[in-house]
Coordinates of C-alpha atoms and ligand atoms in Angstrom, one line a residue:
Chain A
M4 CA 0.0 -0.1 0.1
A5 CA 2.7 2.4 1.0
L6 CA 4.9 1.8 -2.0
T7 CA 2.1 2.0 -4.6
G8 CA 0.4 5.0 -2.6
L9 CA 3.8 6.9 -2.9
F10 CA 4.1 6.0 -6.5
L11 CA 0.7 7.2 -7.2
I12 CA 1.6 10.5 -5.4
T13 CA 4.6 11.0 -7.9
F14 CA 2.1 10.5 -10.7
L15 CA -0.1 13.2 -9.1
I16 CA 2.7 15.7 -9.1
I17 CA 3.3 15.2 -12.9
H18 CA -0.3 15.1 -13.8
C19 CA -1.1 18.3 -11.7
T20 CA 1.8 20.2 -13.2
I21 CA 0.9 19.6 -16.6
N22 CA -2.7 20.2 -16.4
A23 CA -2.0 23.4 -14.5
M24 CA -0.7 24.6 -17.8
I25 CA -4.3 25.5 -18.8
F26 CA -4.1 28.4 -16.4
L27 CA -1.7 30.0 -18.8
N28 CA -4.9 30.6 -20.8
D29 CA -3.1 30.4 -24.1
G30 CA -5.9 28.5 -25.8
G31 CA -4.4 25.2 -24.7
V32 CA -1.1 25.6 -26.7
T33 CA 1.3 24.8 -23.7
F34 CA -1.2 22.2 -22.3
S35 CA -1.5 20.3 -25.7
H36 CA 2.2 20.4 -26.3
W37 CA 2.8 18.6 -23.1
G38 CA -0.3 16.4 -23.5
H39 CA 1.0 15.4 -26.9
F40 CA 4.3 14.4 -25.4
M41 CA 2.9 12.3 -22.6
G42 CA 0.5 10.7 -25.1
T43 CA 3.0 9.7 -27.6
N44 CA 6.4 9.5 -26.1
P45 CA 7.4 5.8 -26.1
V46 CA 9.2 6.0 -22.7
I47 CA 6.2 7.7 -21.2
R48 CA 3.8 5.1 -22.7
T49 CA 5.9 2.3 -21.3
L50 CA 5.8 4.1 -17.9
E51 CA 2.0 4.3 -18.3
I52 CA 1.7 0.6 -18.1
G53 CA 3.5 0.7 -14.7
L54 CA 1.0 3.5 -13.7
V55 CA -2.0 1.3 -14.6
A56 CA -0.5 -1.6 -12.8
G57 CA 0.2 0.8 -9.7
F58 CA -3.5 1.8 -9.6
L59 CA -4.7 -1.8 -9.9
I60 CA -2.3 -3.1 -7.3
H61 CA -3.1 -0.3 -4.8
I62 CA -6.8 -0.8 -5.3
F63 CA -6.7 -4.6 -5.2
Q64 CA -4.3 -4.4 -2.1
G65 CA -6.7 -1.9 -0.5
L66 CA -9.8 -4.2 -1.0
L67 CA -7.8 -7.2 0.5
L68 CA -6.9 -5.0 3.4
I69 CA -10.5 -3.8 4.1
K70 CA -11.6 -7.5 4.0
K71 CA -8.8 -8.8 6.3
N72 CA -9.5 -6.1 8.8
R73 CA -13.2 -6.7 8.9
D74 CA -12.7 -10.4 9.5
S75 CA -10.6 -9.6 12.4
R76 CA -13.4 -8.3 14.3
P77 CA -16.4 -10.5 13.4
V78 CA -18.7 -9.3 16.4
R79 CA -18.9 -5.5 16.3
Y80 CA -19.2 -3.2 19.2
Q81 CA -22.7 -1.9 20.1
V82 CA -21.3 1.6 21.1
V83 CA -18.1 3.2 19.6
A84 CA -16.8 6.5 20.4
P85 CA -13.5 6.8 18.4
A86 CA -13.5 10.5 17.9
P87 CA -11.2 11.3 20.8
N88 CA -8.5 8.7 19.7
S89 CA -8.3 9.1 16.0
T90 CA -9.3 11.3 12.9
W91 CA -12.3 10.2 11.0
Y92 CA -10.4 10.3 7.7
S93 CA -7.7 8.0 9.1
R94 CA -10.7 5.6 9.7
S95 CA -12.2 6.1 6.4
M96 CA -9.4 5.3 3.9
G97 CA -11.4 2.5 2.4
L98 CA -14.4 4.8 1.8
L99 CA -12.3 7.5 0.7
G100 CA -10.5 5.1 -1.7
T101 CA -13.8 3.7 -3.0
L102 CA -14.9 7.4 -3.8
L103 CA -11.6 7.9 -5.6
L104 CA -12.2 4.8 -7.6
L105 CA -15.6 5.8 -8.7
F106 CA -14.1 9.3 -9.6
L107 CA -11.4 7.5 -11.6
I108 CA -13.8 5.4 -13.6
M109 CA -15.7 8.7 -14.5
H110 CA -12.5 10.5 -15.2
T111 CA -10.9 8.0 -17.3
A112 CA -14.1 7.5 -19.3
H113 CA -14.0 11.3 -20.1
F114 CA -10.6 11.5 -21.3
W115 CA -8.0 8.7 -21.1
I116 CA -10.2 5.9 -22.5
P117 CA -11.6 7.8 -25.5
N118 CA -8.3 9.2 -26.3
R119 CA -6.4 5.9 -26.2
A120 CA -9.2 4.2 -28.1
N121 CA -9.0 6.7 -30.8
Q122 CA -5.2 6.6 -31.0
F123 CA -5.4 2.8 -31.3
A124 CA -8.0 3.0 -34.0
T125 CA -6.9 5.9 -36.1
G126 CA -3.4 6.9 -34.8
E127 CA -4.8 10.3 -34.1
E128 CA -5.0 12.0 -30.7
L129 CA -8.2 13.8 -29.7
N130 CA -8.3 17.4 -28.9
L131 CA -8.3 17.0 -25.0
Y132 CA -8.3 20.8 -24.4
Q133 CA -11.5 21.1 -26.5
M134 CA -13.0 18.1 -24.7
M135 CA -12.2 19.7 -21.4
L136 CA -14.0 22.9 -22.3
S137 CA -17.2 21.1 -23.4
I138 CA -17.2 18.5 -20.6
F139 CA -16.8 21.1 -17.9
A140 CA -19.6 23.2 -19.3
D141 CA -21.8 20.9 -17.2
P142 CA -22.2 22.0 -13.6
L143 CA -23.1 18.5 -12.3
I144 CA -19.8 17.2 -13.7
V145 CA -17.8 20.1 -12.3
A146 CA -19.4 19.3 -8.9
L147 CA -18.6 15.7 -9.2
Y148 CA -14.9 16.6 -10.0
V149 CA -14.7 18.9 -7.1
L150 CA -16.1 16.2 -4.9
G151 CA -13.4 13.7 -6.2
C152 CA -10.8 16.3 -5.3
I153 CA -12.2 16.7 -1.8
S154 CA -11.9 12.8 -1.3
L155 CA -8.3 13.0 -2.7
A156 CA -7.4 15.6 -0.1
W157 CA -8.8 13.5 2.8
H158 CA -7.2 10.3 1.4
L159 CA -3.8 12.1 1.2
L160 CA -4.2 13.9 4.5
H161 CA -3.9 10.5 6.2
G162 CA -2.2 8.5 3.4
F163 CA 1.0 10.7 2.9
W164 CA 2.6 10.4 6.4
S165 CA 0.9 7.1 6.9
A166 CA 3.0 5.6 4.1
F167 CA 6.1 6.8 5.7
Q168 CA 5.2 5.2 9.0
T169 CA 4.4 2.0 7.2
L170 CA 8.0 2.0 5.7
G171 CA 9.3 2.6 9.1
L172 CA 10.3 6.3 8.5
N173 CA 9.4 7.7 11.8
H174 CA 12.1 9.8 13.5
Q175 CA 11.8 12.7 15.7
R176 CA 14.1 14.8 13.5
Y177 CA 12.0 14.3 10.4
N178 CA 8.4 13.8 11.5
A179 CA 7.6 17.5 11.5
I180 CA 8.8 17.9 7.8
I181 CA 7.0 14.7 6.7
H182 CA 3.8 16.1 8.2
F183 CA 4.3 19.5 6.9
V184 CA 5.0 18.4 3.4
G185 CA 2.2 15.9 3.6
T186 CA -0.4 18.3 4.7
T187 CA 0.7 20.9 2.2
F188 CA 0.6 18.4 -0.6
A189 CA -2.9 17.1 0.4
I190 CA -4.2 20.6 0.3
V191 CA -2.5 22.2 -2.6
V192 CA -2.6 19.5 -5.3
P193 CA -6.3 18.6 -5.0
L194 CA -7.1 22.5 -4.9
I195 CA -5.2 23.0 -8.1
F196 CA -7.0 20.1 -9.7
A197 CA -10.4 21.3 -8.3
L198 CA -9.7 24.8 -9.8
M199 CA -9.6 23.3 -13.4
P200 CA -13.1 22.4 -13.9
I201 CA -14.2 25.5 -11.9
A202 CA -12.1 27.8 -14.0
I203 CA -13.3 26.4 -17.2
Y204 CA -16.9 26.4 -16.0
L205 CA -16.7 30.0 -15.0
N206 CA -14.9 31.0 -18.2
W207 CA -11.7 32.0 -16.6
V208 CA -10.0 29.7 -19.0
N209 CA -11.2 29.4 -22.5
Chain B
M18 CA -25.0 8.2 42.2
K19 CA -27.4 6.3 40.1
L20 CA -26.5 4.6 36.9
T21 CA -28.1 2.6 34.3
L22 CA -25.7 -0.2 33.2
K23 CA -26.0 -2.1 29.9
I24 CA -23.8 -5.1 30.3
W25 CA -23.0 -7.8 27.8
R26 CA -23.9 -11.2 29.2
Q27 CA -22.9 -14.4 27.5
K28 CA -22.9 -17.8 29.2
S29 CA -20.0 -19.3 27.4
N30 CA -17.9 -19.0 24.3
S31 CA -20.4 -21.0 22.2
S32 CA -23.6 -19.4 23.5
K33 CA -25.3 -16.2 22.0
G34 CA -24.8 -13.2 24.3
E35 CA -27.0 -10.1 24.8
F36 CA -27.1 -6.9 26.6
K37 CA -28.9 -6.9 30.0
T38 CA -29.8 -3.7 31.6
Y39 CA -29.2 -3.1 35.4
I40 CA -30.1 -0.1 37.6
H41 CA -27.4 0.5 40.0
D42 CA -28.1 3.2 42.7
H43 CA -25.4 2.5 45.3
V44 CA -22.5 4.1 43.4
S45 CA -20.1 6.6 45.1
P46 CA -18.1 8.9 42.9
D47 CA -14.9 7.6 44.9
M48 CA -15.4 4.0 43.8
S49 CA -13.2 2.6 41.1
F50 CA -15.1 1.2 38.1
L51 CA -14.3 -2.4 39.2
E52 CA -15.5 -1.7 42.8
M53 CA -18.8 -0.4 41.4
L54 CA -19.1 -3.7 39.5
D55 CA -18.2 -5.5 42.8
V56 CA -21.1 -3.8 44.6
L57 CA -23.5 -4.7 41.5
N58 CA -22.4 -8.3 41.8
E59 CA -22.9 -8.4 45.6
G60 CA -26.6 -7.5 44.9
L61 CA -26.9 -10.0 42.2
V62 CA -25.5 -12.8 44.3
K63 CA -27.8 -11.9 47.2
K64 CA -30.8 -12.1 44.7
G65 CA -29.5 -15.5 43.6
E66 CA -28.5 -14.3 40.1
E67 CA -25.2 -15.1 38.3
P68 CA -22.7 -12.2 38.9
V69 CA -21.1 -10.4 36.0
H70 CA -17.8 -12.0 35.2
F71 CA -14.9 -9.6 34.4
D72 CA -11.1 -9.8 34.5
H73 CA -9.0 -8.1 37.1
D74 CA -6.1 -8.9 39.3
C75 CA -3.7 -6.2 40.8
R76 CA -6.2 -3.3 40.8
E77 CA -3.3 -0.9 40.9
G78 CA -2.7 -0.5 37.1
I79 CA 0.3 -2.7 36.6
C80 CA -0.9 -6.3 35.8
G81 CA -2.8 -5.6 32.5
M82 CA -5.6 -8.0 33.5
C83 CA -8.6 -5.6 33.7
S84 CA -10.3 -4.9 30.5
L85 CA -13.8 -3.6 29.4
Y86 CA -15.0 -1.6 26.5
I87 CA -16.8 1.2 28.3
N88 CA -19.1 3.7 26.4
G89 CA -17.2 3.0 23.1
R90 CA -13.6 3.2 24.4
P91 CA -11.3 0.6 26.0
H92 CA -10.7 1.2 29.6
G93 CA -13.4 4.0 29.5
P94 CA -13.0 7.8 29.0
L95 CA -9.5 8.2 30.6
Q96 CA -6.3 7.0 29.2
T97 CA -5.8 4.6 32.2
T98 CA -6.6 1.1 33.2
T99 CA -10.1 0.2 34.2
C100 CA -9.1 -0.6 37.7
Q101 CA -7.7 3.1 38.0
L102 CA -10.8 4.6 36.5
H103 CA -13.2 6.1 39.0
M104 CA -16.8 6.8 39.0
R105 CA -16.2 10.5 39.4
S106 CA -15.4 10.3 35.6
F107 CA -19.2 9.7 35.0
K108 CA -22.3 11.8 35.6
D109 CA -25.1 10.9 38.0
G110 CA -27.8 9.2 36.1
E111 CA -25.7 8.3 33.1
T112 CA -26.2 5.2 31.1
I113 CA -22.9 3.1 30.7
T114 CA -22.6 0.3 28.1
I115 CA -20.0 -2.2 29.0
E116 CA -18.7 -4.7 26.3
P117 CA -15.9 -7.1 26.2
W118 CA -12.9 -6.5 24.0
R119 CA -14.0 -7.5 20.5
A120 CA -11.5 -9.2 18.2
A121 CA -11.4 -12.5 16.4
A122 CA -8.1 -13.2 18.2
F123 CA -9.7 -12.5 21.7
P124 CA -12.7 -14.9 21.9
V125 CA -15.2 -14.2 24.7
V126 CA -14.9 -16.8 27.6
K127 CA -17.9 -15.5 29.6
D128 CA -19.6 -12.2 30.0
L129 CA -16.9 -9.5 29.8
V130 CA -14.1 -12.0 30.0
V131 CA -11.9 -12.6 26.9
D132 CA -9.2 -15.0 26.2
R133 CA -6.0 -13.0 25.5
S134 CA -3.7 -16.0 25.4
A135 CA -3.0 -15.0 21.7
F136 CA -0.6 -12.4 23.3
D137 CA 1.2 -15.0 25.3
R138 CA 1.7 -17.2 22.1
I139 CA 3.1 -14.1 20.3
Q140 CA 5.4 -13.5 23.3
Q141 CA 6.5 -17.1 23.4
A142 CA 7.2 -17.1 19.7
G143 CA 10.2 -14.7 20.2
G144 CA 9.7 -12.4 22.8
Y145 CA 12.7 -13.6 24.9
V146 CA 16.5 -13.7 25.1
S147 CA 17.6 -17.3 24.8
V148 CA 20.7 -17.3 26.8
N149 CA 21.0 -16.6 30.5
T150 CA 22.1 -12.8 30.7
G151 CA 23.0 -13.1 34.4
G152 CA 22.0 -10.9 37.3
V153 CA 21.4 -7.2 37.1
P154 CA 24.6 -5.7 35.6
D155 CA 26.5 -2.9 37.4
G156 CA 25.5 0.6 36.5
N157 CA 27.1 1.7 33.2
A158 CA 28.6 -1.9 32.6
I159 CA 26.5 -2.1 29.4
P160 CA 27.6 0.4 26.9
I161 CA 24.2 2.0 26.1
A162 CA 23.1 5.5 25.9
K163 CA 20.7 6.6 28.6
K164 CA 18.2 7.9 26.0
I165 CA 18.1 4.5 24.4
A166 CA 17.8 2.6 27.7
D167 CA 14.9 5.0 28.5
E168 CA 13.3 4.2 25.2
A169 CA 13.6 0.4 25.8
M170 CA 12.2 1.0 29.4
D171 CA 9.2 2.9 28.0
A172 CA 8.4 -0.1 25.6
A173 CA 8.8 -2.5 28.3
A174 CA 6.0 -0.7 30.3
C175 CA 3.5 -2.5 28.1
I176 CA 1.2 -4.6 30.4
G177 CA -0.3 -6.6 27.7
C178 CA -3.8 -5.5 28.4
G179 CA -5.1 -5.5 24.8
A180 CA -6.6 -2.1 24.8
C181 CA -4.7 -1.2 21.6
V182 CA -6.4 -4.2 19.9
A183 CA -9.8 -3.2 21.3
A184 CA -9.5 0.4 20.3
C185 CA -8.3 -0.3 16.7
K186 CA -10.9 -0.4 14.1
N187 CA -8.8 -3.3 12.5
A188 CA -8.4 -5.2 15.8
S189 CA -4.6 -4.9 15.0
A190 CA -2.0 -6.0 17.6
M191 CA 0.8 -3.8 16.1
L192 CA 1.3 -1.7 19.1
F193 CA 1.6 -4.6 21.6
V194 CA 3.9 -6.5 19.3
S195 CA 6.1 -3.6 18.5
A196 CA 6.6 -2.8 22.1
K197 CA 7.6 -6.4 22.8
V198 CA 10.0 -6.3 19.7
S199 CA 11.4 -2.9 20.7
Q200 CA 12.3 -3.6 24.3
Y201 CA 14.9 -6.0 22.9
A202 CA 15.7 -4.3 19.7
L203 CA 17.0 -1.4 21.5
L204 CA 19.3 -3.3 23.9
P205 CA 22.5 -5.1 23.3
Q206 CA 21.2 -8.3 24.8
G207 CA 18.5 -8.4 22.3
Q208 CA 20.7 -8.1 19.1
P209 CA 21.9 -11.7 18.4
E210 CA 18.2 -12.9 18.0
S211 CA 16.6 -9.7 16.6
K212 CA 16.0 -10.9 13.1
E213 CA 14.5 -14.2 14.0
R214 CA 12.5 -12.5 16.7
V215 CA 10.6 -10.1 14.7
D216 CA 9.9 -12.7 12.1
K217 CA 8.4 -15.3 14.5
M218 CA 6.5 -12.6 16.4
V219 CA 4.9 -11.1 13.5
A220 CA 4.3 -14.6 11.8
Q221 CA 2.4 -15.6 15.1
M222 CA 0.5 -12.2 15.2
D223 CA -0.8 -12.8 11.7
D224 CA -1.6 -16.4 12.6
E225 CA -3.7 -15.3 15.5
G226 CA -6.0 -13.5 13.2
F227 CA -5.1 -9.8 14.3
G228 CA -5.9 -7.2 11.6
A229 CA -3.4 -5.1 9.7
C230 CA -2.2 -1.7 10.9
T231 CA -3.5 1.4 9.0
N232 CA -1.9 4.1 11.2
T233 CA -4.9 5.6 12.7
K234 CA -3.1 6.1 16.1
A235 CA -6.1 5.0 18.0
C236 CA -3.9 2.5 20.0
E237 CA -1.4 5.1 21.0
A238 CA -4.2 7.4 22.3
E239 CA -5.9 4.7 24.4
C240 CA -2.8 2.8 25.7
P241 CA -2.8 3.0 29.5
K242 CA 1.0 2.9 29.4
S243 CA 1.5 5.5 26.6
I244 CA 3.3 3.2 24.3
K245 CA 4.2 5.1 21.2
I246 CA 3.6 4.3 17.6
T247 CA 7.4 5.1 17.0
N248 CA 7.7 1.5 18.3
I249 CA 5.5 0.3 15.3
A250 CA 7.8 2.1 12.7
R251 CA 10.7 0.5 14.5
M252 CA 9.1 -2.9 14.2
N253 CA 8.5 -2.3 10.5
R254 CA 12.1 -1.4 10.0
E255 CA 13.2 -4.6 12.0
Y256 CA 10.9 -6.6 9.9
Y257 CA 12.0 -5.2 6.4
S258 CA 15.7 -5.7 7.6
S259 CA 15.0 -9.2 8.5
M260 CA 13.1 -9.7 5.3
F261 CA 16.0 -8.7 3.2
T262 CA 19.0 -9.9 5.2
N263 CA 18.0 -12.8 7.5
Y264 CA 19.4 -16.0 6.4
E265 CA 18.1 -19.6 6.8
V266 CA 20.4 -21.7 9.0
T267 CA 20.5 -25.2 7.5
V268 CA 22.0 -27.7 10.0
S269 CA 24.2 -30.2 8.2
G270 CA 24.3 -32.6 11.2
G271 CA 27.5 -33.8 12.8
G272 CA 29.4 -31.4 15.0
D273 CA 31.8 -33.7 16.5
Ligands
HEM10 C1 -4.5 9.2 -7.0 C2 -5.0 8.2 -6.2 C3 -4.5 7.7 -5.0 C4 -3.4 8.0 -4.3 C5 -2.3 9.0 -4.6 C6 -3.3 7.2 -3.1 C7 -2.4 7.2 -2.0 C8 -2.4 6.4 -0.9 C9 -1.5 6.4 0.1 C10 -0.2 7.3 0.2 C11 -1.9 5.5 1.1 C12 -1.1 5.1 2.3 C13 -0.4 4.0 2.3 C14 0.1 3.3 3.7 O1 -0.3 3.8 4.6 O2 0.9 2.4 3.7 C15 -3.1 5.0 0.7 C16 -3.8 4.0 1.4 C17 -5.0 3.4 0.9 N1 -5.7 3.7 -0.3 FE1 -5.1 5.0 -1.7 N2 -4.4 6.3 -3.2 C18 -5.1 6.6 -4.3 C19 -6.3 6.0 -4.8 C20 -6.9 4.8 -4.2 C21 -8.0 4.3 -4.7 C22 -8.5 4.5 -6.1 C23 -8.3 3.3 -3.8 C24 -9.6 2.4 -4.1 C25 -10.0 1.4 -3.4 C26 -7.6 3.4 -2.6 C27 -7.6 2.8 -1.4 C28 -6.8 2.8 -0.5 C29 -6.9 2.1 0.9 C30 -8.0 1.1 1.1 C31 -5.6 2.4 1.6 C32 -5.6 1.9 2.9 C33 -4.6 2.3 3.9 C34 -5.0 2.8 5.2 O3 -6.3 2.6 5.6 O4 -4.2 3.4 5.8 N3 -6.7 4.5 -2.9 N4 -3.5 5.5 -0.6
SF4_11 S1 0.6 -1.5 24.0 FE1 -0.6 -0.4 25.7 S2 -2.8 -1.0 25.2 FE2 -1.4 -2.4 24.0 S3 -1.3 -4.2 25.3 FE3 0.5 -2.9 25.8 S4 -0.3 -1.6 27.5 FE4 -2.1 -2.4 26.7
FES12 S1 -6.4 -5.1 37.5 FE1 -4.2 -5.1 37.2 S2 -4.1 -3.4 35.7 FE2 -6.1 -3.3 36.2

């Protein structure tokens, strides 16, 4: 979980950086330039197989983990009051992950799958920038994207430092920096992502 | 004080349990939680009813025998053992729900008593030093920094009560096992067997059916002995190091 989780975090950094190019508001020139590179460069396309595997392994391991941890308490408590001992999002990683999975299905159906399918069939890339402008004209979809970003923020707020703890990296000298970077990452990256559909919907970017 | 108690009653491991409600109106705020139950039981015995079974021994917070999941938290609302919890922590007229520790690895024996021998088996799997290390060494005879000795001592403070398992949403025993691994991992006497130790204890822990750690920190917050999750990270390090560098000893016989 920790290794795949951290791997997915590195993916988020790249994904977020490239998509943030839409904020240059240059009609998608820079964005499409990088999108084209990511969609066609053979090295990146090979790494993409690793990314898909990373997602699948993370999700599969997550589901196994949820199952194992449910089985370890067959009779539930009648009254539970965990609020004083732990945060709700640390206890809800499975739920947040499932929300992310649903988001991921919708999100790949919007962009990645049609684009790759088209490339496979015709060798041509789709104009992702135009697709983005039209898809994010629908307020319901914008809301769902923002919701996905909020789930991601909570997932990472626990997941980031948790991955370090799982790997045994807990040290007085570094804990403060791990928590600081983790919290900042968990807020800033989903915020930038969430601003994309909002900006397009509100015509800040066109 | 007058209290309404909802207590889990279960005749034996194989029978089906249920909550029973008792009105308890002889409670003093100075009583410990267990004394409150003693008085309840006295009344039940006088009425010819079966008393409520619960675990206890030292009643001074050092043996780890008392348990009880009180109003949704192990050992009740304070970070202490149930025997050190007093009725002044509750309000007059309050309803208190008392349940046994719930975990596949801690089967209910009767009422609120659970079988925690899974912890003993984990300890027996590797939580020891095989050779006789002699009497108490002279001060400063062992070359070890005070800070590290203190850290080992803090880990050794674990009384094996199982509140960490009870508190954890995954019923994971990582805090207990990591404390038992750490108390040796930090000291020179523990080094020769450190890799086998963590291997065997973790294998036994998994075998007992405890859940996996997802770092919610509920254990640390509820542990009456303030065992820290830094021990869990240390155990993870020990475990990976063993995974990558431990070797199987194959005995080829002979020797003479
Ligand atoms: C961009 C997507 C994602 C990222 C960056 C991410 C990142 C992480 C990280 C860093 C962890 C902590 C690992 C650890 O403590 O060892 C984690 C845990 C987890 N993730 Fe994800 N994740 C993502 C998507 C998903 C999805 C789609 C699921 C769907 C089921 C999921 C389910 C889980 C579960 C169940 C855990 C459990 C660990 C726990 O409870 O602490 N994640 N994730
Ligand atoms: S780690 Fe704390 S809560 Fe867990 S068994 Fe030891 S003393 Fe009890
Ligand atoms: S009875 Fe010994 S710790 Fe509570």
